[in-house]
């Protein structure tokens, strides 16, 4: 009885057959037998092994570069925080204004680049699921957050903290999806490529840095409820 995999593996390169042998636990026994029979008549096994070693080295170099990029991002983020700390200690009120302006610029940019999607969601509001509504709510929630934060209200501080934590959760989920889909070559990833994991790491570091910033005592004290104090002074 002919092995049903024999004709299939005849068409595969030797390097691929060697990979199957290395990961034989993922294949049926009859498939492994077919691979061994095919390798027995191949004469380029040594060349294929060299090719596999070159690919392994190349992958290791790519991983090293990715790790280096992540480390560079972390170092730049920490340096930025260290640079900002003295400014925050000296002029916390000005730091609030600067951060509010930066958040407003980021909001305007995101709105401008998402106009077509916003228009689509509004036009199809009755057919949009919860995720679509969440996307739309952000364009109402964030400007209100920036306004209240700029006015140094406790509500603004709380709203910004909630938004930053929410963004951090999304960053973590994006990182998880990047690692889950790493190495997968399918129709979805071809039509809609996943962002680089370095982008998510950078954004996660940025959002964590902003949480650290607004939670600093010199910043947090600016948002304390002053109404009781004002009432006592009036009395």
CSV table of C-alpha atoms in Angstrom, one decimal, residues 77 81 95 99-100 102-103 106 149 157 160-161 163-165 167 203-216 219:
chain,number,residue,atom,x,y,z
A,77,UNK,CA,11.0,56.7,27.8
A,81,UNK,CA,10.5,61.0,32.4
A,95,UNK,CA,3.0,71.0,33.1
A,99,UNK,CA,0.0,68.0,28.7
A,100,UNK,CA,-3.5,69.3,27.9
A,102,UNK,CA,-0.4,67.7,23.7
A,103,UNK,CA,-3.5,65.6,24.4
A,106,UNK,CA,-3.2,64.0,19.6
A,149,UNK,CA,-8.1,68.2,33.2
A,157,UNK,CA,-8.0,63.8,36.7
A,160,UNK,CA,-7.8,60.9,32.3
A,161,UNK,CA,-6.7,58.2,34.6
A,163,UNK,CA,-8.7,56.6,29.8
A,164,UNK,CA,-5.0,56.0,30.2
A,165,UNK,CA,-5.6,52.7,32.0
A,167,UNK,CA,-5.5,52.5,26.6
A,203,UNK,CA,2.5,53.2,23.4
A,204,UNK,CA,2.3,51.1,26.6
A,205,UNK,CA,5.4,52.8,28.0
A,206,UNK,CA,3.9,56.2,27.1
A,207,UNK,CA,0.6,55.5,28.7
A,208,UNK,CA,2.3,54.1,31.8
A,209,UNK,CA,4.5,57.2,31.9
A,210,UNK,CA,1.5,59.5,31.8
A,211,UNK,CA,-0.2,57.5,34.6
A,212,UNK,CA,3.0,57.9,36.6
A,213,UNK,CA,3.1,61.6,35.7
A,214,UNK,CA,-0.5,62.5,36.8
A,215,UNK,CA,-0.2,60.4,40.0
A,216,UNK,CA,2.9,62.4,41.2
A,219,UNK,CA,0.5,67.0,40.2
